[in-house]
PDB file of C-alpha atoms in Angstrom:
ATOM      1  CA  ASP I   1     110.661 111.284 108.390  1.00 64.00           C
ATOM      2  CA  ALA I   2     111.466 108.334 106.173  1.00 75.00           C
ATOM      3  CA  GLY I   3     108.561 106.216 105.011  1.00 92.00           C
ATOM      4  CA  VAL I   4     108.651 102.533 104.436  1.00 95.00           C
ATOM      5  CA  THR I   5     111.835 101.494 102.569  1.00 96.00           C
ATOM      6  CA  GLN I   6     112.572  98.263 100.773  1.00 97.00           C
ATOM      7  CA  SER I   7     115.593  96.794  99.252  1.00 97.00           C
ATOM      8  CA  PRO I   8     116.638  95.825  96.671  1.00 97.00           C
ATOM      9  CA  THR I   9     114.364  97.594  94.127  1.00 96.00           C
ATOM     10  CA  HIS I  10     114.804  94.988  91.464  1.00 96.00           C
ATOM     11  CA  LEU I  11     116.167  91.422  91.506  1.00 96.00           C
ATOM     12  CA  ILE I  12     116.624  88.750  88.907  1.00 98.00           C
ATOM     13  CA  LYS I  13     116.982  85.042  89.959  1.00 97.00           C
ATOM     14  CA  THR I  14     116.809  81.683  88.366  1.00 98.00           C
ATOM     15  CA  ARG I  15     114.496  78.822  89.203  1.00 98.00           C
ATOM     16  CA  GLY I  16     115.519  76.929  92.400  1.00 97.00           C
ATOM     17  CA  GLN I  17     117.496  79.727  93.858  1.00 98.00           C
ATOM     18  CA  GLN I  18     116.721  81.465  97.137  1.00 98.00           C
ATOM     19  CA  VAL I  19     115.996  85.189  97.725  1.00 98.00           C
ATOM     20  CA  THR I  20     115.912  87.609 100.748  1.00 98.00           C
ATOM     21  CA  LEU I  21     113.956  90.853 100.514  1.00 98.00           C
ATOM     22  CA  ARG I  22     114.285  93.583 103.152  1.00 98.00           C
ATOM     23  CA  CYS I  23     111.910  96.122 104.618  1.00 98.00           C
ATOM     24  CA  SER I  24     112.290  98.982 107.148  1.00 97.00           C
ATOM     25  CA  PRO I  25     109.016 100.255 108.554  1.00 96.00           C
ATOM     26  CA  LYS I  26     107.958 103.892 108.932  1.00 93.00           C
ATOM     27  CA  SER I  27     109.291 105.491 112.029  1.00 92.00           C
ATOM     28  CA  GLY I  28     107.083 104.716 115.077  1.00 89.00           C
ATOM     29  CA  HIS I  29     105.551 101.595 113.434  1.00 91.00           C
ATOM     30  CA  ASP I  30     106.018  98.159 114.911  1.00 91.00           C
ATOM     31  CA  THR I  31     103.955  95.913 112.658  1.00 90.00           C
ATOM     32  CA  VAL I  32     105.143  94.729 109.199  1.00 93.00           C
ATOM     33  CA  SER I  33     103.057  92.937 106.572  1.00 93.00           C
ATOM     34  CA  TRP I  34     104.244  91.479 103.297  1.00 97.00           C
ATOM     35  CA  TYR I  35     102.188  91.223 100.125  1.00 97.00           C
ATOM     36  CA  GLN I  36     102.787  89.695  96.724  1.00 98.00           C
ATOM     37  CA  GLN I  37     101.330  91.437  93.671  1.00 96.00           C
ATOM     38  CA  ALA I  38     101.342  89.594  90.343  1.00 95.00           C
ATOM     39  CA  LEU I  39     101.051  91.593  87.167  1.00 91.00           C
ATOM     40  CA  GLY I  40      97.607  92.951  86.700  1.00 89.00           C
ATOM     41  CA  GLN I  41      96.379  91.646  90.074  1.00 93.00           C
ATOM     42  CA  GLY I  42      95.721  93.149  93.468  1.00 94.00           C
ATOM     43  CA  PRO I  43      98.236  92.455  96.237  1.00 96.00           C
ATOM     44  CA  GLN I  44      97.829  89.094  98.092  1.00 96.00           C
ATOM     45  CA  PHE I  45      98.635  88.859 101.830  1.00 94.00           C
ATOM     46  CA  ILE I  46     101.631  86.729 102.648  1.00 96.00           C
ATOM     47  CA  PHE I  47     102.095  87.189 106.374  1.00 93.00           C
ATOM     48  CA  GLN I  48     102.388  89.750 109.208  1.00 91.00           C
ATOM     49  CA  TYR I  49     105.021  90.202 111.903  1.00 93.00           C
ATOM     50  CA  TYR I  50     104.488  91.889 115.248  1.00 89.00           C
ATOM     51  CA  GLU I  51     106.799  91.604 118.298  1.00 89.00           C
ATOM     52  CA  GLU I  52     109.178  89.492 116.266  1.00 92.00           C
ATOM     53  CA  GLU I  53     106.468  86.782 115.691  1.00 92.00           C
ATOM     54  CA  GLU I  54     104.426  85.759 112.670  1.00 92.00           C
ATOM     55  CA  ARG I  55     100.879  86.645 113.696  1.00 87.00           C
ATOM     56  CA  GLN I  56      98.920  85.565 110.627  1.00 86.00           C
ATOM     57  CA  ARG I  57      99.687  83.964 107.362  1.00 90.00           C
ATOM     58  CA  GLY I  58      97.978  83.966 103.984  1.00 91.00           C
ATOM     59  CA  ASN I  59      97.681  81.120 101.586  1.00 93.00           C
ATOM     60  CA  PHE I  60     101.368  80.776 100.694  1.00 97.00           C
ATOM     61  CA  PRO I  61     103.531  77.652 100.923  1.00 97.00           C
ATOM     62  CA  ASP I  62     106.302  77.102 103.490  1.00 96.00           C
ATOM     63  CA  ARG I  63     108.812  78.227 100.879  1.00 97.00           C
ATOM     64  CA  PHE I  64     107.886  81.750 101.997  1.00 98.00           C
ATOM     65  CA  SER I  65     109.276  82.564 105.408  1.00 97.00           C
ATOM     66  CA  GLY I  66     110.094  85.781 107.242  1.00 97.00           C
ATOM     67  CA  HIS I  67     111.621  87.365 110.191  1.00 97.00           C
ATOM     68  CA  GLN I  68     111.308  90.552 112.241  1.00 97.00           C
ATOM     69  CA  PHE I  69     114.198  92.089 114.068  1.00 97.00           C
ATOM     70  CA  PRO I  70     114.213  94.035 117.401  1.00 96.00           C
ATOM     71  CA  ASN I  71     114.398  97.260 115.407  1.00 95.00           C
ATOM     72  CA  TYR I  72     111.086  96.315 113.738  1.00 96.00           C
ATOM     73  CA  SER I  73     112.700  95.793 110.324  1.00 97.00           C
ATOM     74  CA  SER I  74     111.732  92.606 108.480  1.00 98.00           C
ATOM     75  CA  GLU I  75     112.974  90.121 105.884  1.00 98.00           C
ATOM     76  CA  LEU I  76     111.022  87.950 103.490  1.00 98.00           C
ATOM     77  CA  ASN I  77     112.753  84.782 102.368  1.00 98.00           C
ATOM     78  CA  VAL I  78     111.625  82.680  99.403  1.00 98.00           C
ATOM     79  CA  ASN I  79     113.274  79.289  98.845  1.00 97.00           C
ATOM     80  CA  ALA I  80     113.270  77.055  95.734  1.00 97.00           C
ATOM     81  CA  LEU I  81     112.079  79.815  93.509  1.00 98.00           C
ATOM     82  CA  LEU I  82     109.480  79.089  90.829  1.00 98.00           C
ATOM     83  CA  LEU I  83     108.673  81.060  87.690  1.00 97.00           C
ATOM     84  CA  GLY I  84     105.332  81.870  89.252  1.00 97.00           C
ATOM     85  CA  ASP I  85     107.069  83.791  92.117  1.00 98.00           C
ATOM     86  CA  SER I  86     107.826  86.571  89.731  1.00 98.00           C
ATOM     87  CA  ALA I  87     105.965  89.542  91.180  1.00 97.00           C
ATOM     88  CA  LEU I  88     106.129  92.865  93.000  1.00 96.00           C
ATOM     89  CA  TYR I  89     106.705  92.273  96.668  1.00 97.00           C
ATOM     90  CA  LEU I  90     105.249  94.894  98.885  1.00 97.00           C
ATOM     91  CA  CYS I  91     105.917  95.649 102.509  1.00 96.00           C
ATOM     92  CA  ALA I  92     103.441  97.572 104.623  1.00 94.00           C
ATOM     93  CA  SER I  93     103.886  98.976 108.099  1.00 92.00           C
ATOM     94  CA  SER I  94     101.521 100.186 110.835  1.00 88.00           C
ATOM     95  CA  PHE I  95     101.391 100.844 114.525  1.00 84.00           C
ATOM     96  CA  ARG I  96     100.299  97.681 116.371  1.00 75.00           C
ATOM     97  CA  THR I  97      97.913  95.445 114.680  1.00 57.00           C
ATOM     98  CA  SER I  98      94.762  97.490 115.008  1.00 61.00           C
ATOM     99  CA  GLY I  99      92.613  97.700 111.932  1.00 58.00           C
ATOM    100  CA  ARG I 100      92.041 101.368 112.687  1.00 67.00           C
ATOM    101  CA  GLU I 101      95.483 102.288 111.438  1.00 71.00           C
ATOM    102  CA  THR I 102      96.218 103.203 107.917  1.00 76.00           C
ATOM    103  CA  GLN I 103      98.931 100.948 106.468  1.00 83.00           C
ATOM    104  CA  TYR I 104     101.852 102.583 104.750  1.00 90.00           C
ATOM    105  CA  PHE I 105     103.314 100.734 101.841  1.00 94.00           C
ATOM    106  CA  GLY I 106     106.883 100.781 100.557  1.00 95.00           C
ATOM    107  CA  PRO I 107     107.867 101.081  96.871  1.00 95.00           C
ATOM    108  CA  GLY I 108     108.235  97.313  96.509  1.00 96.00           C
ATOM    109  CA  THR I 109     110.806  94.930  95.214  1.00 97.00           C
ATOM    110  CA  ARG I 110     110.316  93.648  91.656  1.00 97.00           C
ATOM    111  CA  LEU I 111     111.447  89.948  91.495  1.00 98.00           C
ATOM    112  CA  LEU I 112     111.893  88.258  88.219  1.00 97.00           C
ATOM    113  CA  VAL I 113     112.519  84.474  88.177  1.00 98.00           C
ATOM    114  CA  LEU I 114     113.979  83.078  84.959  1.00 97.00           C
TER     115      LEU I 114
ATOM    116  CA  LYS N   1      85.654  83.709 102.131  1.00 84.00           C
ATOM    117  CA  GLN N   2      85.896  87.507 101.548  1.00 87.00           C
ATOM    118  CA  GLU N   3      86.077  88.503  97.883  1.00 92.00           C
ATOM    119  CA  VAL N   4      86.609  92.091  96.648  1.00 96.00           C
ATOM    120  CA  THR N   5      85.559  93.080  93.190  1.00 96.00           C
ATOM    121  CA  GLN N   6      86.197  96.404  91.278  1.00 97.00           C
ATOM    122  CA  ILE N   7      84.315  97.681  88.334  1.00 93.00           C
ATOM    123  CA  PRO N   8      85.184  98.833  85.744  1.00 92.00           C
ATOM    124  CA  ALA N   9      88.613  97.150  85.225  1.00 94.00           C
ATOM    125  CA  ALA N  10      89.633 100.151  83.031  1.00 96.00           C
ATOM    126  CA  LEU N  11      88.272 103.618  82.497  1.00 95.00           C
ATOM    127  CA  SER N  12      89.307 106.412  80.115  1.00 97.00           C
ATOM    128  CA  VAL N  13      87.830 109.961  80.592  1.00 96.00           C
ATOM    129  CA  PRO N  14      88.537 113.419  79.290  1.00 97.00           C
ATOM    130  CA  GLU N  15      90.121 115.884  81.658  1.00 97.00           C
ATOM    131  CA  GLY N  16      87.674 117.729  83.903  1.00 97.00           C
ATOM    132  CA  GLU N  17      85.050 114.989  83.988  1.00 97.00           C
ATOM    133  CA  ASN N  18      83.718 113.730  87.377  1.00 97.00           C
ATOM    134  CA  LEU N  19      83.916 109.969  87.766  1.00 96.00           C
ATOM    135  CA  VAL N  20      83.019 107.130  90.044  1.00 96.00           C
ATOM    136  CA  LEU N  21      84.905 103.936  90.727  1.00 97.00           C
ATOM    137  CA  ASN N  22      83.095 100.980  92.277  1.00 97.00           C
ATOM    138  CA  CYS N  23      84.146  98.397  94.854  1.00 97.00           C
ATOM    139  CA  SER N  24      82.039  95.492  96.181  1.00 97.00           C
ATOM    140  CA  PHE N  25      82.812  92.919  98.919  1.00 96.00           C
ATOM    141  CA  THR N  26      81.008  89.687  99.746  1.00 94.00           C
ATOM    142  CA  ASP N  27      81.299  89.710 103.592  1.00 87.00           C
ATOM    143  CA  SER N  28      79.861  92.707 105.427  1.00 85.00           C
ATOM    144  CA  ALA N  29      81.875  91.971 108.560  1.00 84.00           C
ATOM    145  CA  ILE N  30      84.611  94.348 107.779  1.00 86.00           C
ATOM    146  CA  TYR N  31      86.608  96.517 110.113  1.00 83.00           C
ATOM    147  CA  ASN N  32      87.378  99.236 107.550  1.00 88.00           C
ATOM    148  CA  LEU N  33      87.812  99.885 103.877  1.00 92.00           C
ATOM    149  CA  GLN N  34      90.690 101.720 102.276  1.00 93.00           C
ATOM    150  CA  TRP N  35      91.200 103.174  98.789  1.00 96.00           C
ATOM    151  CA  PHE N  36      94.757 103.244  97.399  1.00 96.00           C
ATOM    152  CA  ARG N  37      96.429 104.693  94.370  1.00 97.00           C
ATOM    153  CA  GLN N  38      99.227 102.739  92.547  1.00 96.00           C
ATOM    154  CA  ASP N  39     101.399 104.340  89.781  1.00 94.00           C
ATOM    155  CA  PRO N  40     102.940 101.896  87.275  1.00 89.00           C
ATOM    156  CA  GLY N  41     105.563  99.730  88.975  1.00 83.00           C
ATOM    157  CA  LYS N  42     105.294 101.599  92.186  1.00 87.00           C
ATOM    158  CA  GLY N  43     104.004 100.983  95.739  1.00 90.00           C
ATOM    159  CA  LEU N  44     100.615 101.883  97.080  1.00 94.00           C
ATOM    160  CA  THR N  45      99.580 105.317  98.315  1.00 93.00           C
ATOM    161  CA  SER N  46      96.665 105.394 100.805  1.00 91.00           C
ATOM    162  CA  LEU N  47      93.998 107.832  99.671  1.00 95.00           C
ATOM    163  CA  LEU N  48      91.099 107.399 102.125  1.00 94.00           C
ATOM    164  CA  LEU N  49      90.336 105.068 105.081  1.00 91.00           C
ATOM    165  CA  ILE N  50      86.698 104.533 106.039  1.00 91.00           C
ATOM    166  CA  GLN N  51      85.960 102.859 109.362  1.00 88.00           C
ATOM    167  CA  SER N  52      83.066 100.328 109.414  1.00 87.00           C
ATOM    168  CA  SER N  53      81.009 102.851 111.517  1.00 88.00           C
ATOM    169  CA  GLN N  54      81.397 105.690 108.993  1.00 91.00           C
ATOM    170  CA  ARG N  55      79.512 106.367 105.787  1.00 94.00           C
ATOM    171  CA  GLU N  56      82.008 108.486 103.939  1.00 95.00           C
ATOM    172  CA  GLN N  57      85.354 110.243 103.972  1.00 95.00           C
ATOM    173  CA  THR N  58      86.520 113.205 101.956  1.00 96.00           C
ATOM    174  CA  SER N  59      90.011 114.434 100.953  1.00 95.00           C
ATOM    175  CA  GLY N  60      90.282 117.264  98.504  1.00 97.00           C
ATOM    176  CA  ARG N  61      88.686 116.199  95.214  1.00 97.00           C
ATOM    177  CA  LEU N  62      88.193 112.681  96.452  1.00 98.00           C
ATOM    178  CA  ASN N  63      85.164 111.316  98.265  1.00 98.00           C
ATOM    179  CA  ALA N  64      84.619 107.721  99.332  1.00 97.00           C
ATOM    180  CA  SER N  65      81.448 106.247 100.513  1.00 97.00           C
ATOM    181  CA  LEU N  66      80.719 102.940 102.303  1.00 96.00           C
ATOM    182  CA  ASP N  67      77.502 100.948 102.560  1.00 95.00           C
ATOM    183  CA  LYS N  68      78.313  97.857 104.583  1.00 92.00           C
ATOM    184  CA  SER N  69      74.858  96.316 104.385  1.00 91.00           C
ATOM    185  CA  SER N  70      75.056  96.209 100.574  1.00 94.00           C
ATOM    186  CA  GLY N  71      78.801  95.471 100.461  1.00 95.00           C
ATOM    187  CA  ARG N  72      79.627  98.407  98.352  1.00 96.00           C
ATOM    188  CA  SER N  73      81.969 101.326  98.283  1.00 97.00           C
ATOM    189  CA  THR N  74      82.456 104.106  95.695  1.00 97.00           C
ATOM    190  CA  LEU N  75      85.361 106.427  95.108  1.00 97.00           C
ATOM    191  CA  TYR N  76      84.201 109.784  93.551  1.00 98.00           C
ATOM    192  CA  ILE N  77      86.827 111.869  91.795  1.00 97.00           C
ATOM    193  CA  ALA N  78      85.794 115.446  90.954  1.00 98.00           C
ATOM    194  CA  ALA N  79      87.229 117.468  88.072  1.00 97.00           C
ATOM    195  CA  SER N  80      89.686 114.736  86.974  1.00 97.00           C
ATOM    196  CA  GLN N  81      93.170 115.746  85.915  1.00 97.00           C
ATOM    197  CA  PRO N  82      95.830 113.891  83.856  1.00 97.00           C
ATOM    198  CA  GLY N  83      97.814 113.491  87.021  1.00 96.00           C
ATOM    199  CA  ASP N  84      95.024 111.293  88.494  1.00 97.00           C
ATOM    200  CA  SER N  85      95.931 108.597  85.902  1.00 97.00           C
ATOM    201  CA  ALA N  86      96.878 105.489  87.889  1.00 97.00           C
ATOM    202  CA  THR N  87      95.421 102.217  89.115  1.00 97.00           C
ATOM    203  CA  TYR N  88      92.944 102.589  92.032  1.00 98.00           C
ATOM    204  CA  LEU N  89      92.616  99.678  94.488  1.00 98.00           C
ATOM    205  CA  CYS N  90      90.195  99.115  97.302  1.00 97.00           C
ATOM    206  CA  ALA N  91      90.970  96.877 100.143  1.00 95.00           C
ATOM    207  CA  VAL N  92      88.915  95.677 103.200  1.00 93.00           C
ATOM    208  CA  SER N  93      90.248  94.814 106.610  1.00 87.00           C
ATOM    209  CA  LEU N  94      88.375  91.928 108.233  1.00 76.00           C
ATOM    210  CA  TYR N  95      86.682  92.322 111.642  1.00 61.00           C
ATOM    211  CA  GLY N  96      88.174  90.534 114.591  1.00 56.00           C
ATOM    212  CA  GLY N  97      91.502  89.143 115.482  1.00 55.00           C
ATOM    213  CA  ALA N  98      94.717  90.936 116.162  1.00 52.00           C
ATOM    214  CA  THR N  99      95.554  91.614 112.581  1.00 60.00           C
ATOM    215  CA  ASN N 100      94.963  94.255 109.979  1.00 74.00           C
ATOM    216  CA  LYS N 101      95.352  91.996 106.951  1.00 84.00           C
ATOM    217  CA  LEU N 102      94.011  93.657 103.830  1.00 90.00           C
ATOM    218  CA  ILE N 103      92.046  91.875 101.088  1.00 93.00           C
ATOM    219  CA  PHE N 104      92.417  93.733  97.788  1.00 96.00           C
ATOM    220  CA  GLY N 105      90.386  94.017  94.623  1.00 96.00           C
ATOM    221  CA  THR N 106      92.124  93.766  91.226  1.00 94.00           C
ATOM    222  CA  GLY N 107      91.936  97.555  90.748  1.00 96.00           C
ATOM    223  CA  THR N 108      90.601 100.019  88.165  1.00 97.00           C
ATOM    224  CA  LEU N 109      93.068 101.444  85.688  1.00 97.00           C
ATOM    225  CA  LEU N 110      92.117 105.090  85.127  1.00 97.00           C
ATOM    226  CA  ALA N 111      93.373 107.210  82.239  1.00 97.00           C
ATOM    227  CA  VAL N 112      92.539 110.894  82.146  1.00 97.00           C
ATOM    228  CA  GLN N 113      93.069 112.340  78.727  1.00 96.00           C
ATOM    229  CA  PRO N 114      94.290 115.939  78.466  1.00 94.00           C
TER     230      PRO N 114
END
């Protein structure tokens, strides 16, 4: 049973460019959350998708957008990249949005903005 | 606004020692609390999940306690091993709503010396 997978593993972009990160949830999971983890910090919640809709959003600008597909996989898009967007981007999946469920995290995508 | 703090930020112990990691949170209205392990540059692995109605959870050499009224949780690691070296993160899930958004602390970097 494959866990949460993310692609690509690493990415280098320049300021002003756009990037798309991808996530496939664990089998049987229907909810995907995205987190940004800057170096030396804990992950920060970006947003969560359930039933192909954004259910809740953290304190991130509109440059950060997402999508969930009918197969529950998800994309995170970041436009007009800034140096401060350099971070590890983590995807987490769970079944429904119940707080009772353990969230499973993927290995992350390391984004470097030059 | 919920804030999660972890003390100490870093800890170095000799192999075989028992140790305690601390986590505190400012708002006691949590749904649950999770402890995660993160190896360098990797994703998060869930160690223990404590529901708000529970006082503790155990898994092997790990024991996590929760005191909602005081806003504290501890992770106890018995007989530490070099393989336990990693960053340990605690995260709380807020009560209410249809989301399991996690709010993380900044982590404790643990080094177990052989």
